[in-house]
Every structure is written in C-alpha cells, then in structure tokens.
Amino acid sequence: VALLRMVLIPMEELAMLSLRVNQKTYSVDVEPETPLLWVLRDTIGLTGTKFGCGMALCGACTVHVNGKAVRSCQTRVSQVVGQEITTIEGLSPDAQHPLQVAWREANVPECGYCQSGQIMAAAALLARKARPSNADVEREVTNLCRCGTYHHIRQAIQRAVQLAARR
C-alpha cells in the first residue's frame, strides 16, 4: 500500500520547520500538511496527546496553540510555526496544575484515554475565565468521553477553580 501510494499519490516535499512546544524549540523535517498531532507524537515523541477520531470531533488530540485549545488532528503543522504549542506534558512540569490535582482527587479517569484532551480543553477555559459556570463548562469543554465520566469531569473542573484560588 505504501509503495502504491508513492506511485499514485505524489508525496509533498519535506520542509524543515521550527516548532515551539512546551517552551522548547524543535526542528522537524516533515511535510507541511502533516497534522500537528502526528508531529507531536511521532516526530517529537510527546505521546500524551491522543488520536481519537481524526476528524476534530472527539477532542482526544486537544493541545493549546498560543493558549487556545485546538484539535491537533486537523491542524496542519505549517499553521503553527512561530506559535507557542502546549501539550499535556507541558501543562505542568510536576503534574501539579490545579486541573491535574483535581482530576486525581476526583478520580475522574476510567479508561483514561480522553483525559489529556479533556484537561487541555478545561485548562484553556480556566485561563480565559477563572470562575466558569457549569454552562461555560458545558459550552467550552466539548470533548467526548467514551466512559461517560462527564459528571466527574465537571466536578474536577470546579474543584480546580477552588485549588487555583488558593495559589
């Protein structure tokens, strides 16, 4: 199949791109149209960001670009050159971000697969709005959870608000 792809579908040329991820600069030699998700996971080696649906619907691939939550499966790497990208690994060097603490306290994950995307979506919301209402959370954190832990996720977000206020 790979050989057939090379014969029938001309590959785009590789380009050396400079990415700023988790406050580090990486030089990557990739096709500019490559989804950011695959550059983060396969080229840089940051595997905390997950592949879910590949269509920007589920949110498992959520990262921050300049503080805004984006679905990395549908974001071309060429779109984020020169911008600050933050993955779950860069949210807190010691996993003590209020959301990470609240997630553990509330025992949110069941399978855990979607949780890095859930946390990143919630972190972008809390960065914009320190005390979001439940309606804000419902509207802004649209990631899917196959295990249905939405009630625990909302509780953890509100707990993170309390923890952040104490800092």
C-alpha atoms as an extended CHARMM CRD file, in Angstrom:
* protein
*
       167  EXT
         1         1  VAL       CA              0.0000000000        0.0000000000        0.0000000000  PROA      1               0.0000000000
         2         2  ALA       CA              2.8010000000        2.4420000000        0.8710000000  PROA      2               0.0000000000
         3         3  LEU       CA              4.5140000000        1.7380000000       -2.4620000000  PROA      3               0.0000000000
         4         4  LEU       CA              1.2210000000        2.1730000000       -4.3060000000  PROA      4               0.0000000000
         5         5  ARG       CA              0.7080000000        5.4990000000       -2.5110000000  PROA      5               0.0000000000
         6         6  MET       CA              4.1420000000        6.6880000000       -3.5940000000  PROA      6               0.0000000000
         7         7  VAL       CA              3.4330000000        5.7450000000       -7.2070000000  PROA      7               0.0000000000
         8         8  LEU       CA             -0.1120000000        7.0980000000       -7.4370000000  PROA      8               0.0000000000
         9         9  ILE       CA             -0.0600000000        9.9860000000       -4.9930000000  PROA      9               0.0000000000
        10        10  PRO       CA              2.9650000000       12.2410000000       -5.2140000000  PROA      10              0.0000000000
        11        11  MET       CA              4.3370000000       12.9430000000       -1.7710000000  PROA      11              0.0000000000
        12        12  GLU       CA              4.6850000000       16.5040000000       -0.7000000000  PROA      12              0.0000000000
        13        13  GLU       CA              8.2020000000       17.6970000000       -0.1810000000  PROA      13              0.0000000000
        14        14  LEU       CA              9.5980000000       17.6980000000        3.3100000000  PROA      14              0.0000000000
        15        15  ALA       CA             10.3500000000       21.0270000000        4.9160000000  PROA      15              0.0000000000
        16        16  MET       CA             12.4910000000       21.8710000000        7.9120000000  PROA      16              0.0000000000
        17        17  LEU       CA             10.1470000000       23.6300000000       10.3250000000  PROA      17              0.0000000000
        18        18  SER       CA             10.8670000000       25.1350000000       13.7210000000  PROA      18              0.0000000000
        19        19  LEU       CA              8.2340000000       24.4770000000       16.3800000000  PROA      19              0.0000000000
        20        20  ARG       CA              7.9960000000       25.8660000000       19.8890000000  PROA      20              0.0000000000
        21        21  VAL       CA              6.4920000000       23.0870000000       22.0320000000  PROA      21              0.0000000000
        22        22  ASN       CA              6.2970000000       23.2020000000       25.8330000000  PROA      22              0.0000000000
        23        23  GLN       CA              8.7800000000       26.0910000000       25.8850000000  PROA      23              0.0000000000
        24        24  LYS       CA             11.3790000000       24.1590000000       23.8660000000  PROA      24              0.0000000000
        25        25  THR       CA             12.2970000000       24.6540000000       20.2280000000  PROA      25              0.0000000000
        26        26  TYR       CA             12.2550000000       21.6340000000       17.9230000000  PROA      26              0.0000000000
        27        27  SER       CA             13.4430000000       21.4500000000       14.3120000000  PROA      27              0.0000000000
        28        28  VAL       CA             11.3450000000       18.9370000000       12.4230000000  PROA      28              0.0000000000
        29        29  ASP       CA             11.7210000000       17.7410000000        8.8500000000  PROA      29              0.0000000000
        30        30  VAL       CA              8.1430000000       16.9180000000        7.8380000000  PROA      30              0.0000000000
        31        31  GLU       CA              5.5740000000       17.5320000000        5.1310000000  PROA      31              0.0000000000
        32        32  PRO       CA              3.9980000000       20.9440000000        5.9360000000  PROA      32              0.0000000000
        33        33  GLU       CA              0.4830000000       19.4700000000        5.6080000000  PROA      33              0.0000000000
        34        34  THR       CA              1.1410000000       16.8170000000        8.2770000000  PROA      34              0.0000000000
        35        35  PRO       CA             -1.3330000000       17.0590000000       11.1620000000  PROA      35              0.0000000000
        36        36  LEU       CA              0.2620000000       18.5640000000       14.2610000000  PROA      36              0.0000000000
        37        37  LEU       CA             -0.8590000000       15.5010000000       16.2410000000  PROA      37              0.0000000000
        38        38  TRP       CA              1.4630000000       13.1940000000       14.2930000000  PROA      38              0.0000000000
        39        39  VAL       CA              4.4050000000       15.5850000000       14.5110000000  PROA      39              0.0000000000
        40        40  LEU       CA              3.9580000000       15.8150000000       18.2810000000  PROA      40              0.0000000000
        41        41  ARG       CA              3.6070000000       12.0430000000       18.7320000000  PROA      41              0.0000000000
        42        42  ASP       CA              5.7820000000       10.5030000000       16.0270000000  PROA      42              0.0000000000
        43        43  THR       CA              8.4450000000       13.1160000000       15.3120000000  PROA      43              0.0000000000
        44        44  ILE       CA              8.9290000000       14.8150000000       18.6860000000  PROA      44              0.0000000000
        45        45  GLY       CA              7.8780000000       11.8570000000       20.8550000000  PROA      45              0.0000000000
        46        46  LEU       CA              5.2670000000       13.5450000000       23.0500000000  PROA      46              0.0000000000
        47        47  THR       CA              2.6620000000       10.7900000000       23.2700000000  PROA      47              0.0000000000
        48        48  GLY       CA              0.3460000000       12.3210000000       25.8890000000  PROA      48              0.0000000000
        49        49  THR       CA             -1.7720000000       13.8170000000       23.1180000000  PROA      49              0.0000000000
        50        50  LYS       CA             -4.0080000000       11.0460000000       21.7950000000  PROA      50              0.0000000000
        51        51  PHE       CA             -5.5160000000       10.1400000000       18.4380000000  PROA      51              0.0000000000
        52        52  GLY       CA             -9.2460000000        9.6470000000       18.7200000000  PROA      52              0.0000000000
        53        53  CYS       CA            -11.3710000000       10.2160000000       15.6500000000  PROA      53              0.0000000000
        54        54  GLY       CA             -9.0990000000       12.0950000000       13.2460000000  PROA      54              0.0000000000
        55        55  MET       CA            -11.9300000000       14.4990000000       12.3870000000  PROA      55              0.0000000000
        56        56  ALA       CA            -11.6470000000       17.0660000000       15.2310000000  PROA      56              0.0000000000
        57        57  LEU       CA            -14.8440000000       15.8000000000       16.8260000000  PROA      57              0.0000000000
        58        58  CYS       CA            -13.7920000000       13.8980000000       19.9500000000  PROA      58              0.0000000000
        59        59  GLY       CA            -11.1010000000       16.1830000000       21.3810000000  PROA      59              0.0000000000
        60        60  ALA       CA             -8.6320000000       13.4820000000       22.4860000000  PROA      60              0.0000000000
        61        61  CYS       CA             -5.9890000000       15.3850000000       20.4970000000  PROA      61              0.0000000000
        62        62  THR       CA             -6.5810000000       18.7790000000       22.1520000000  PROA      62              0.0000000000
        63        63  VAL       CA             -3.4880000000       20.9280000000       22.7070000000  PROA      63              0.0000000000
        64        64  HSD       CA             -3.0060000000       24.6590000000       23.1780000000  PROA      64              0.0000000000
        65        65  VAL       CA             -1.7370000000       26.9590000000       20.4580000000  PROA      65              0.0000000000
        66        66  ASN       CA             -0.9960000000       30.3730000000       21.9380000000  PROA      66              0.0000000000
        67        67  GLY       CA             -3.2190000000       29.4170000000       24.8740000000  PROA      67              0.0000000000
        68        68  LYS       CA             -6.2140000000       28.4430000000       22.7510000000  PROA      68              0.0000000000
        69        69  ALA       CA             -7.4990000000       24.8660000000       22.7200000000  PROA      69              0.0000000000
        70        70  VAL       CA             -7.1710000000       23.3330000000       19.2420000000  PROA      70              0.0000000000
        71        71  ARG       CA             -7.7560000000       19.8700000000       17.8390000000  PROA      71              0.0000000000
        72        72  SER       CA             -4.3110000000       18.8400000000       16.6550000000  PROA      72              0.0000000000
        73        73  CYS       CA             -5.5570000000       16.0710000000       14.3480000000  PROA      73              0.0000000000
        74        74  GLN       CA             -6.9070000000       18.6970000000       11.9480000000  PROA      74              0.0000000000
        75        75  THR       CA             -4.2900000000       21.4110000000       12.4900000000  PROA      75              0.0000000000
        76        76  ARG       CA             -1.5540000000       21.3740000000        9.8550000000  PROA      76              0.0000000000
        77        77  VAL       CA              1.9280000000       21.6930000000       11.3160000000  PROA      77              0.0000000000
        78        78  SER       CA              2.6280000000       24.5710000000        8.9060000000  PROA      78              0.0000000000
        79        79  GLN       CA             -0.1750000000       26.5450000000       10.6010000000  PROA      79              0.0000000000
        80        80  VAL       CA              1.5750000000       26.6100000000       13.9820000000  PROA      80              0.0000000000
        81        81  VAL       CA              5.1330000000       27.5600000000       13.0370000000  PROA      81              0.0000000000
        82        82  GLY       CA              6.1560000000       30.5170000000       15.2020000000  PROA      82              0.0000000000
        83        83  GLN       CA              3.4130000000       29.9130000000       17.7540000000  PROA      83              0.0000000000
        84        84  GLU       CA              3.5860000000       28.5120000000       21.2840000000  PROA      84              0.0000000000
        85        85  ILE       CA              2.2550000000       24.9620000000       21.4600000000  PROA      85              0.0000000000
        86        86  THR       CA              1.4960000000       23.3450000000       24.8100000000  PROA      86              0.0000000000
        87        87  THR       CA              0.7410000000       19.6660000000       25.2520000000  PROA      87              0.0000000000
        88        88  ILE       CA             -0.3480000000       17.8170000000       28.3920000000  PROA      88              0.0000000000
        89        89  GLU       CA              3.3360000000       17.1860000000       29.1090000000  PROA      89              0.0000000000
        90        90  GLY       CA              3.9440000000       20.9470000000       29.1940000000  PROA      90              0.0000000000
        91        91  LEU       CA              0.9160000000       21.9300000000       31.2620000000  PROA      91              0.0000000000
        92        92  SER       CA              2.8760000000       21.4970000000       34.4880000000  PROA      92              0.0000000000
        93        93  PRO       CA              6.4380000000       20.2130000000       34.9320000000  PROA      93              0.0000000000
        94        94  ASP       CA              5.4410000000       18.2690000000       38.0460000000  PROA      94              0.0000000000
        95        95  ALA       CA              1.7970000000       17.3870000000       37.2030000000  PROA      95              0.0000000000
        96        96  GLN       CA              0.5950000000       19.8100000000       39.8750000000  PROA      96              0.0000000000
        97        97  HSD       CA             -1.5700000000       22.0520000000       37.7170000000  PROA      97              0.0000000000
        98        98  PRO       CA             -4.8400000000       22.5520000000       39.6380000000  PROA      98              0.0000000000
        99        99  LEU       CA             -6.7010000000       20.5440000000       36.9870000000  PROA      99              0.0000000000
       100       100  GLN       CA             -4.2880000000       17.6250000000       37.2510000000  PROA      100             0.0000000000
       101       101  VAL       CA             -4.5780000000       17.6490000000       41.0340000000  PROA      101             0.0000000000
       102       102  ALA       CA             -8.3760000000       17.9090000000       40.8880000000  PROA      102             0.0000000000
       103       103  TRP       CA             -8.5390000000       15.1040000000       38.3060000000  PROA      103             0.0000000000
       104       104  ARG       CA             -6.6610000000       12.8070000000       40.6720000000  PROA      104             0.0000000000
       105       105  GLU       CA             -8.6940000000       13.8920000000       43.7170000000  PROA      105             0.0000000000
       106       106  ALA       CA            -11.9850000000       13.3000000000       41.8820000000  PROA      106             0.0000000000
       107       107  ASN       CA            -10.7600000000       10.0000000000       40.4500000000  PROA      107             0.0000000000
       108       108  VAL       CA            -12.0160000000       11.1210000000       37.0410000000  PROA      108             0.0000000000
       109       109  PRO       CA            -10.4790000000        8.6450000000       34.5790000000  PROA      109             0.0000000000
       110       110  GLU       CA            -11.9570000000        5.2660000000       33.9050000000  PROA      110             0.0000000000
       111       111  CYS       CA            -10.1120000000        4.1600000000       30.7770000000  PROA      111             0.0000000000
       112       112  GLY       CA             -8.2380000000        7.4810000000       30.7690000000  PROA      112             0.0000000000
       113       113  TYR       CA             -7.8050000000        7.7230000000       27.0160000000  PROA      113             0.0000000000
       114       114  CYS       CA             -9.5530000000       11.0660000000       26.5490000000  PROA      114             0.0000000000
       115       115  GLN       CA             -8.3040000000       12.6600000000       29.7420000000  PROA      115             0.0000000000
       116       116  SER       CA             -5.3160000000       14.6080000000       28.4310000000  PROA      116             0.0000000000
       117       117  GLY       CA             -7.5860000000       16.2530000000       25.8590000000  PROA      117             0.0000000000
       118       118  GLN       CA            -10.2510000000       16.9100000000       28.4970000000  PROA      118             0.0000000000
       119       119  ILE       CA             -7.6830000000       18.5470000000       30.7960000000  PROA      119             0.0000000000
       120       120  MET       CA             -6.2450000000       20.6780000000       27.9880000000  PROA      120             0.0000000000
       121       121  ALA       CA             -9.7160000000       21.8900000000       26.9570000000  PROA      121             0.0000000000
       122       122  ALA       CA            -10.5340000000       22.7330000000       30.5770000000  PROA      122             0.0000000000
       123       123  ALA       CA             -7.1760000000       24.4760000000       31.0930000000  PROA      123             0.0000000000
       124       124  ALA       CA             -7.8250000000       26.7600000000       28.1180000000  PROA      124             0.0000000000
       125       125  LEU       CA            -11.2320000000       27.6200000000       29.5710000000  PROA      125             0.0000000000
       126       126  LEU       CA             -9.8130000000       28.3460000000       33.0400000000  PROA      126             0.0000000000
       127       127  ALA       CA             -7.0700000000       30.5170000000       31.5490000000  PROA      127             0.0000000000
       128       128  ARG       CA             -9.7810000000       32.6760000000       29.9660000000  PROA      128             0.0000000000
       129       129  LYS       CA            -12.3270000000       32.5290000000       32.7460000000  PROA      129             0.0000000000
       130       130  ALA       CA            -11.1570000000       31.8980000000       36.3060000000  PROA      130             0.0000000000
       131       131  ARG       CA            -14.6200000000       31.0220000000       37.6100000000  PROA      131             0.0000000000
       132       132  PRO       CA            -16.5730000000       29.3700000000       34.8190000000  PROA      132             0.0000000000
       133       133  SER       CA            -20.1960000000       28.4650000000       35.3520000000  PROA      133             0.0000000000
       134       134  ASN       CA            -21.4610000000       24.9760000000       34.6290000000  PROA      134             0.0000000000
       135       135  ALA       CA            -22.9470000000       26.4020000000       31.4340000000  PROA      135             0.0000000000
       136       136  ASP       CA            -19.4960000000       27.7160000000       30.4520000000  PROA      136             0.0000000000
       137       137  VAL       CA            -18.0140000000       24.2740000000       31.0100000000  PROA      137             0.0000000000
       138       138  GLU       CA            -20.7820000000       22.6000000000       29.0000000000  PROA      138             0.0000000000
       139       139  ARG       CA            -20.3080000000       25.0490000000       26.1400000000  PROA      139             0.0000000000
       140       140  GLU       CA            -16.4880000000       25.1300000000       26.0820000000  PROA      140             0.0000000000
       141       141  VAL       CA            -15.3540000000       21.6180000000       27.0250000000  PROA      141             0.0000000000
       142       142  THR       CA            -16.9180000000       19.6430000000       24.2030000000  PROA      142             0.0000000000
       143       143  ASN       CA            -14.5690000000       16.6670000000       24.2560000000  PROA      143             0.0000000000
       144       144  LEU       CA            -16.1100000000       13.2200000000       24.1590000000  PROA      144             0.0000000000
       145       145  CYS       CA            -15.5970000000       10.5770000000       26.8440000000  PROA      145             0.0000000000
       146       146  ARG       CA            -16.4400000000        7.0290000000       25.8650000000  PROA      146             0.0000000000
       147       147  CYS       CA            -16.7260000000        6.0540000000       29.5250000000  PROA      147             0.0000000000
       148       148  GLY       CA            -19.2080000000        8.8410000000       30.2620000000  PROA      148             0.0000000000
       149       149  THR       CA            -17.3200000000       10.4550000000       33.1580000000  PROA      149             0.0000000000
       150       150  TYR       CA            -18.7920000000       13.8880000000       32.3780000000  PROA      150             0.0000000000
       151       151  HSD       CA            -20.1690000000       14.3940000000       35.8940000000  PROA      151             0.0000000000
       152       152  HSD       CA            -16.7360000000       13.7270000000       37.4070000000  PROA      152             0.0000000000
       153       153  ILE       CA            -15.0690000000       15.9450000000       34.8070000000  PROA      153             0.0000000000
       154       154  ARG       CA            -17.3530000000       18.8660000000       35.7090000000  PROA      154             0.0000000000
       155       155  GLN       CA            -16.7070000000       18.2680000000       39.4160000000  PROA      155             0.0000000000
       156       156  ALA       CA            -12.9560000000       18.2300000000       38.8290000000  PROA      156             0.0000000000
       157       157  ILE       CA            -13.0820000000       21.4710000000       36.8620000000  PROA      157             0.0000000000
       158       158  GLN       CA            -14.9720000000       23.2060000000       39.6800000000  PROA      158             0.0000000000
       159       159  ARG       CA            -12.5080000000       21.7130000000       42.2140000000  PROA      159             0.0000000000
       160       160  ALA       CA             -9.6080000000       23.0720000000       40.1280000000  PROA      160             0.0000000000
       161       161  VAL       CA            -11.1940000000       26.5360000000       40.3760000000  PROA      161             0.0000000000
       162       162  GLN       CA            -11.0450000000       26.2250000000       44.1750000000  PROA      162             0.0000000000
       163       163  LEU       CA             -7.4530000000       24.9600000000       44.1230000000  PROA      163             0.0000000000
       164       164  ALA       CA             -6.3340000000       27.7470000000       41.7870000000  PROA      164             0.0000000000
       165       165  ALA       CA             -7.9130000000       30.3680000000       44.0600000000  PROA      165             0.0000000000
       166       166  ARG       CA             -5.7290000000       29.1120000000       46.9390000000  PROA      166             0.0000000000
       167       167  ARG       CA             -2.4900000000       29.5640000000       44.9880000000  PROA      167             0.0000000000
